[in-house]
Short mmCIF file of C-alpha atoms in Angstrom, two decimals:
data_model
loop_
_atom_site.label_atom_id
_atom_site.label_comp_id
_atom_site.label_asym_id
_atom_site.label_seq_id
_atom_site.Cartn_x
_atom_site.Cartn_y
_atom_site.Cartn_z
CA MET E 282 -170.36 -79.21 53.52
CA GLU E 283 -171.57 -81.86 55.95
CA TYR E 284 -168.04 -83.26 56.08
CA SER E 285 -166.69 -79.79 57.02
CA ILE E 286 -169.11 -79.55 59.94
CA GLN E 287 -168.46 -83.06 61.19
CA HIS E 288 -164.71 -82.50 60.90
CA TYR E 289 -165.06 -79.27 62.89
CA LEU E 290 -167.03 -81.02 65.64
CA ALA E 291 -164.51 -83.85 65.87
CA LYS E 292 -161.51 -81.49 65.80
CA HIS E 293 -162.69 -79.53 68.83
CA GLY E 294 -164.56 -82.29 70.63
CA PHE E 295 -167.93 -80.51 70.44
CA ARG E 296 -171.22 -82.41 70.48
CA GLN E 297 -173.29 -79.93 68.50
CA PHE E 298 -173.02 -76.82 66.37
CA CYS E 299 -175.80 -74.25 66.76
CA PRO E 300 -174.65 -70.96 65.18
CA LYS E 301 -176.05 -67.80 66.77
CA ALA E 302 -173.45 -65.20 65.70
CA VAL E 303 -171.21 -64.42 62.72
CA LEU E 304 -167.93 -62.61 63.39
CA PHE E 305 -166.46 -60.77 60.40
CA ASP E 306 -162.94 -59.62 59.72
CA MET E 307 -162.98 -56.18 58.07
CA ASP E 308 -160.20 -55.68 55.49
CA GLY E 309 -160.68 -57.98 52.53
CA VAL E 310 -163.99 -59.25 53.92
CA ILE E 311 -166.22 -56.21 54.49
CA TYR E 312 -164.14 -53.70 52.54
CA ASP E 313 -162.08 -54.16 49.39
CA SER E 314 -159.31 -52.32 51.22
CA MET E 315 -156.34 -54.66 50.97
CA PRO E 316 -154.85 -53.14 47.78
CA ASN E 317 -154.69 -49.78 49.61
CA HIS E 318 -153.15 -51.43 52.65
CA ALA E 319 -150.57 -53.24 50.52
CA THR E 320 -149.46 -50.04 48.80
CA SER E 321 -149.38 -48.07 52.06
CA TRP E 322 -147.41 -50.69 53.95
CA HIS E 323 -144.84 -50.97 51.19
CA GLN E 324 -144.27 -47.21 50.94
CA ALA E 325 -144.34 -46.52 54.68
CA MET E 326 -141.79 -49.21 55.50
CA LEU E 327 -139.61 -48.12 52.58
CA ASP E 328 -139.60 -44.59 54.01
CA TYR E 329 -138.10 -45.97 57.23
CA GLY E 330 -135.64 -48.30 55.52
CA LEU E 331 -137.55 -51.56 55.96
CA GLU E 332 -138.46 -53.92 53.14
CA MET E 333 -142.05 -55.06 52.79
CA ALA E 334 -143.31 -56.12 49.39
CA PRO E 335 -146.97 -55.27 48.70
CA ALA E 336 -147.88 -58.97 48.62
CA GLU E 337 -146.55 -59.40 52.17
CA ALA E 338 -149.40 -57.25 53.47
CA TYR E 339 -151.72 -60.19 52.80
CA GLN E 340 -149.50 -62.53 54.83
CA TYR E 341 -149.40 -60.18 57.84
CA GLU E 342 -153.03 -59.11 57.49
CA GLY E 343 -154.93 -59.33 60.76
CA MET E 344 -151.92 -58.71 62.96
CA ARG E 345 -151.96 -55.38 64.80
CA GLY E 346 -149.97 -52.79 62.85
CA VAL E 347 -147.44 -52.07 65.60
CA GLU E 348 -146.81 -55.82 65.96
CA THR E 349 -146.18 -56.14 62.24
CA ILE E 350 -143.64 -53.31 62.39
CA ARG E 351 -141.88 -54.82 65.41
CA LEU E 352 -141.66 -58.15 63.61
CA LEU E 353 -140.13 -56.58 60.50
CA ALA E 354 -137.64 -54.62 62.61
CA ARG E 355 -136.55 -57.75 64.49
CA GLN E 356 -136.10 -59.62 61.23
CA GLN E 357 -134.28 -56.90 59.31
CA TRP E 358 -132.62 -54.72 61.97
CA GLY E 359 -132.13 -57.33 64.65
CA ARG E 360 -133.55 -55.21 67.45
CA MET E 361 -136.76 -54.56 69.33
CA LEU E 362 -138.49 -51.26 68.63
CA SER E 363 -139.84 -49.15 71.46
CA ASP E 364 -143.57 -48.56 71.67
CA GLU E 365 -143.12 -44.98 70.52
CA GLU E 366 -140.99 -45.93 67.51
CA ALA E 367 -143.51 -48.53 66.33
CA LYS E 368 -146.46 -46.18 66.89
CA THR E 369 -144.73 -43.37 64.97
CA MET E 370 -144.11 -45.66 62.00
CA TYR E 371 -147.68 -46.95 62.11
CA ARG E 372 -149.05 -43.42 62.14
CA HIS E 373 -147.11 -42.76 58.93
CA LYS E 374 -148.59 -45.89 57.37
CA SER E 375 -152.07 -44.77 58.48
CA GLU E 376 -151.59 -41.34 56.91
CA LEU E 377 -150.61 -42.91 53.60
CA PHE E 378 -153.62 -45.21 53.78
CA ALA E 379 -155.97 -42.31 54.54
CA ALA E 380 -154.70 -40.56 51.40
CA CYS E 381 -155.74 -43.49 49.19
CA LYS E 382 -159.00 -43.59 47.30
CA PRO E 383 -161.71 -44.74 49.76
CA ALA E 384 -162.25 -48.48 49.80
CA THR E 385 -165.60 -49.80 48.62
CA LEU E 386 -167.72 -52.50 50.24
CA MET E 387 -167.07 -56.03 49.07
CA LEU E 388 -169.59 -57.31 46.56
CA GLY E 389 -172.17 -59.39 48.37
CA ILE E 390 -171.41 -58.21 51.92
CA GLN E 391 -174.63 -56.26 52.40
CA SER E 392 -176.79 -59.08 51.06
CA LEU E 393 -174.92 -61.56 53.24
CA MET E 394 -175.36 -59.50 56.41
CA HIS E 395 -179.04 -58.94 55.70
CA GLN E 396 -179.53 -62.70 55.37
CA ILE E 397 -177.65 -63.30 58.62
CA ARG E 398 -179.74 -60.71 60.43
CA ASP E 399 -182.93 -62.19 58.99
CA CYS E 400 -181.86 -65.60 60.37
CA GLY E 401 -181.87 -64.00 63.84
CA MET E 402 -178.10 -64.23 64.19
CA LYS E 403 -175.86 -61.55 65.69
CA ILE E 404 -173.15 -59.75 63.69
CA CYS E 405 -169.82 -58.60 65.09
CA VAL E 406 -166.78 -57.05 63.38
CA VAL E 407 -163.40 -58.33 64.61
CA THR E 408 -160.44 -56.56 63.03
CA GLY E 409 -156.77 -56.00 63.74
CA SER E 410 -157.10 -52.61 62.11
CA GLY E 411 -156.62 -49.30 63.87
CA GLN E 412 -157.47 -47.30 60.74
CA HIS E 413 -159.99 -44.72 61.95
CA THR E 414 -160.95 -43.83 58.38
CA LEU E 415 -162.39 -47.32 57.86
CA LEU E 416 -163.71 -47.91 61.36
CA ASP E 417 -165.69 -44.68 61.21
CA LYS E 418 -167.27 -45.72 57.89
CA LEU E 419 -168.66 -49.02 59.13
CA GLN E 420 -171.85 -47.85 60.80
CA GLY E 421 -172.68 -45.47 57.96
CA ASP E 422 -172.05 -47.95 55.17
CA LEU E 423 -173.74 -50.82 56.97
CA ASN E 424 -176.49 -48.96 58.77
CA GLY E 425 -178.56 -51.24 60.97
CA LEU E 426 -176.19 -54.16 60.44
CA VAL E 427 -173.06 -53.13 62.34
CA SER E 428 -172.70 -51.27 65.65
CA HIS E 429 -169.80 -50.05 67.78
CA GLU E 430 -171.11 -52.20 70.62
CA ARG E 431 -170.32 -55.31 68.57
CA MET E 432 -166.93 -54.34 67.22
CA VAL E 433 -163.44 -55.47 68.28
CA THR E 434 -160.47 -53.46 66.94
CA ALA E 435 -156.73 -53.16 67.50
CA PHE E 436 -157.50 -50.82 70.39
CA ASP E 437 -159.42 -53.51 72.30
CA VAL E 438 -156.84 -56.29 72.52
CA THR E 439 -153.39 -56.89 73.96
CA HIS E 440 -152.54 -59.80 71.68
CA GLY E 441 -153.78 -59.45 68.11
CA LYS E 442 -154.27 -62.14 65.49
CA PRO E 443 -153.04 -64.91 65.17
CA ALA E 444 -153.72 -65.07 68.93
CA PRO E 445 -157.34 -65.99 69.70
CA GLU E 446 -157.99 -62.93 71.90
CA PRO E 447 -159.79 -60.83 69.23
CA TYR E 448 -162.31 -63.58 68.50
CA LEU E 449 -162.70 -64.49 72.16
CA LYS E 450 -163.64 -60.85 72.80
CA GLY E 451 -166.01 -60.91 69.83
CA MET E 452 -167.80 -63.94 71.24
CA GLU E 453 -167.96 -62.27 74.62
CA LYS E 454 -169.62 -59.20 73.10
CA CYS E 455 -172.19 -61.43 71.38
CA GLY E 456 -172.73 -63.66 74.41
CA VAL E 457 -171.97 -66.85 72.50
CA ALA E 458 -169.75 -69.91 72.82
CA PRO E 459 -167.38 -71.21 70.09
CA TRP E 460 -169.88 -73.87 68.97
CA GLU E 461 -172.39 -71.07 68.45
CA THR E 462 -170.06 -68.98 66.29
CA ILE E 463 -169.10 -68.65 62.63
CA VAL E 464 -166.07 -66.57 61.64
CA VAL E 465 -165.61 -65.12 58.14
CA GLU E 466 -161.96 -64.41 57.36
CA ASN E 467 -159.75 -63.94 54.33
CA ALA E 468 -156.21 -64.04 55.75
CA PRO E 469 -154.13 -66.91 57.17
CA LEU E 470 -153.35 -65.13 60.47
CA GLY E 471 -157.03 -64.36 60.94
CA VAL E 472 -157.96 -67.96 60.19
CA GLU E 473 -155.40 -69.13 62.75
CA ALA E 474 -156.90 -66.78 65.35
CA ALA E 475 -160.43 -68.03 64.71
CA VAL E 476 -159.36 -71.66 64.82
CA ALA E 477 -157.45 -71.05 68.06
CA ALA E 478 -160.69 -69.61 69.47
CA ARG E 479 -162.38 -72.88 68.30
CA CYS E 480 -164.85 -71.19 65.97
CA PHE E 481 -166.19 -72.66 62.72
CA THR E 482 -164.08 -70.70 60.21
CA ILE E 483 -165.09 -69.81 56.66
CA ALA E 484 -162.31 -68.35 54.51
CA ALA E 485 -163.33 -66.13 51.61
CA ASN E 486 -160.18 -65.99 49.50
CA THR E 487 -160.41 -62.42 48.20
CA GLY E 488 -156.65 -61.91 47.84
CA PRO E 489 -153.70 -63.34 45.89
CA LEU E 490 -152.76 -66.15 48.29
CA PRO E 491 -153.45 -69.74 47.22
CA ASP E 492 -156.27 -71.66 48.92
CA GLU E 493 -153.74 -74.09 50.34
CA ILE E 494 -152.34 -71.43 52.71
CA LEU E 495 -155.82 -70.84 54.14
CA ARG E 496 -156.40 -74.58 54.37
CA GLU E 497 -153.11 -75.07 56.23
CA ALA E 498 -154.13 -72.27 58.61
CA GLY E 499 -157.14 -74.40 59.54
CA ALA E 500 -160.10 -73.01 57.56
CA ASP E 501 -163.12 -75.31 57.77
CA LEU E 502 -164.59 -74.08 54.48
CA ILE E 503 -163.01 -72.04 51.65
CA LEU E 504 -164.97 -70.00 49.10
CA PRO E 505 -163.66 -67.73 46.32
CA SER E 506 -165.44 -64.52 47.35
CA ILE E 507 -167.90 -62.85 49.70
CA GLN E 508 -170.44 -62.91 46.87
CA ALA E 509 -170.08 -66.69 46.69
CA LEU E 510 -170.72 -66.92 50.43
CA SER E 511 -173.79 -64.70 50.10
CA ASP E 512 -175.11 -66.81 47.22
CA ARG E 513 -174.72 -69.99 49.26
CA TRP E 514 -175.75 -68.60 52.66
CA GLU E 515 -179.28 -70.05 52.68
CA GLN E 516 -177.92 -73.51 51.94
CA ILE E 517 -175.06 -73.12 54.43
CA CYS E 518 -177.35 -71.81 57.14
CA THR E 519 -179.69 -74.76 56.67
CA GLU E 520 -176.86 -77.30 56.82
CA LEU E 521 -175.11 -75.62 59.76
CA GLY E 522 -178.12 -75.23 61.99
CA GLY E 523 -178.32 -77.75 64.81
CA MET E 524 -175.59 -80.06 63.51
CA GLN E 525 -174.84 -82.68 66.15
CA GLN E 526 -172.75 -85.75 66.73
CA PRO E 527 -174.83 -88.96 66.63
CA ASP E 528 -175.30 -89.15 70.42
CA GLY E 529 -176.92 -85.69 70.37
CA ARG E 530 -175.69 -84.72 73.82
CA ASP E 531 -175.81 -81.01 74.67
CA SER E 532 -172.59 -80.82 76.71
CA GLN E 533 -169.39 -79.62 75.07
CA ASP E 534 -165.84 -80.95 75.44
#
């Protein structure tokens, strides 16, 4: 763990790491929703004549839905879709998703967030999703832990993951700098976005992708589940707090 922190500091040229906020992805981190997404993406694209295997949903996870559709269309049809075409196709995907059995909270997420709150740290949700059915559930399911004021969705950004904009906006909403931020992700594009924003990035591998893909995306720490992160949070929080390079200077970069 200490190696992960020191490697993070060296990678970004920071002098200290003093976490004050945790930014969470939603699908596959807060909600066990990725199986529903995978099925919905596969069927929706098939209905429009595009191929997208269910497993590919995990590779594109975190990217805004309309951007995923445009990418598939460029690859398979060789043309750029208009905004209206992409939005129409995404609405169909959203309707299929809404018809699925409601996703449940990930095991360990409530305990984890309570521990984070009790540490005096801020919580923010940063998701590429535009699925109203899930976004509307957040405050009810995580009452007192999550608020709309600290939430970044597909509607708030111009460039979704893997661009850093979503996490930059999340830090802005929390009033923190990268060296004061932990990101919890589960998808390679989300990890790339967090790393590009220079945040300490924990990957909880809750899907079928091998750890190596998350490691190559730049994750600083990889755990097998949200429950595992919750179980280790006290230890992690202790080790993360106030980590500094030997000279102990406060300035960054």
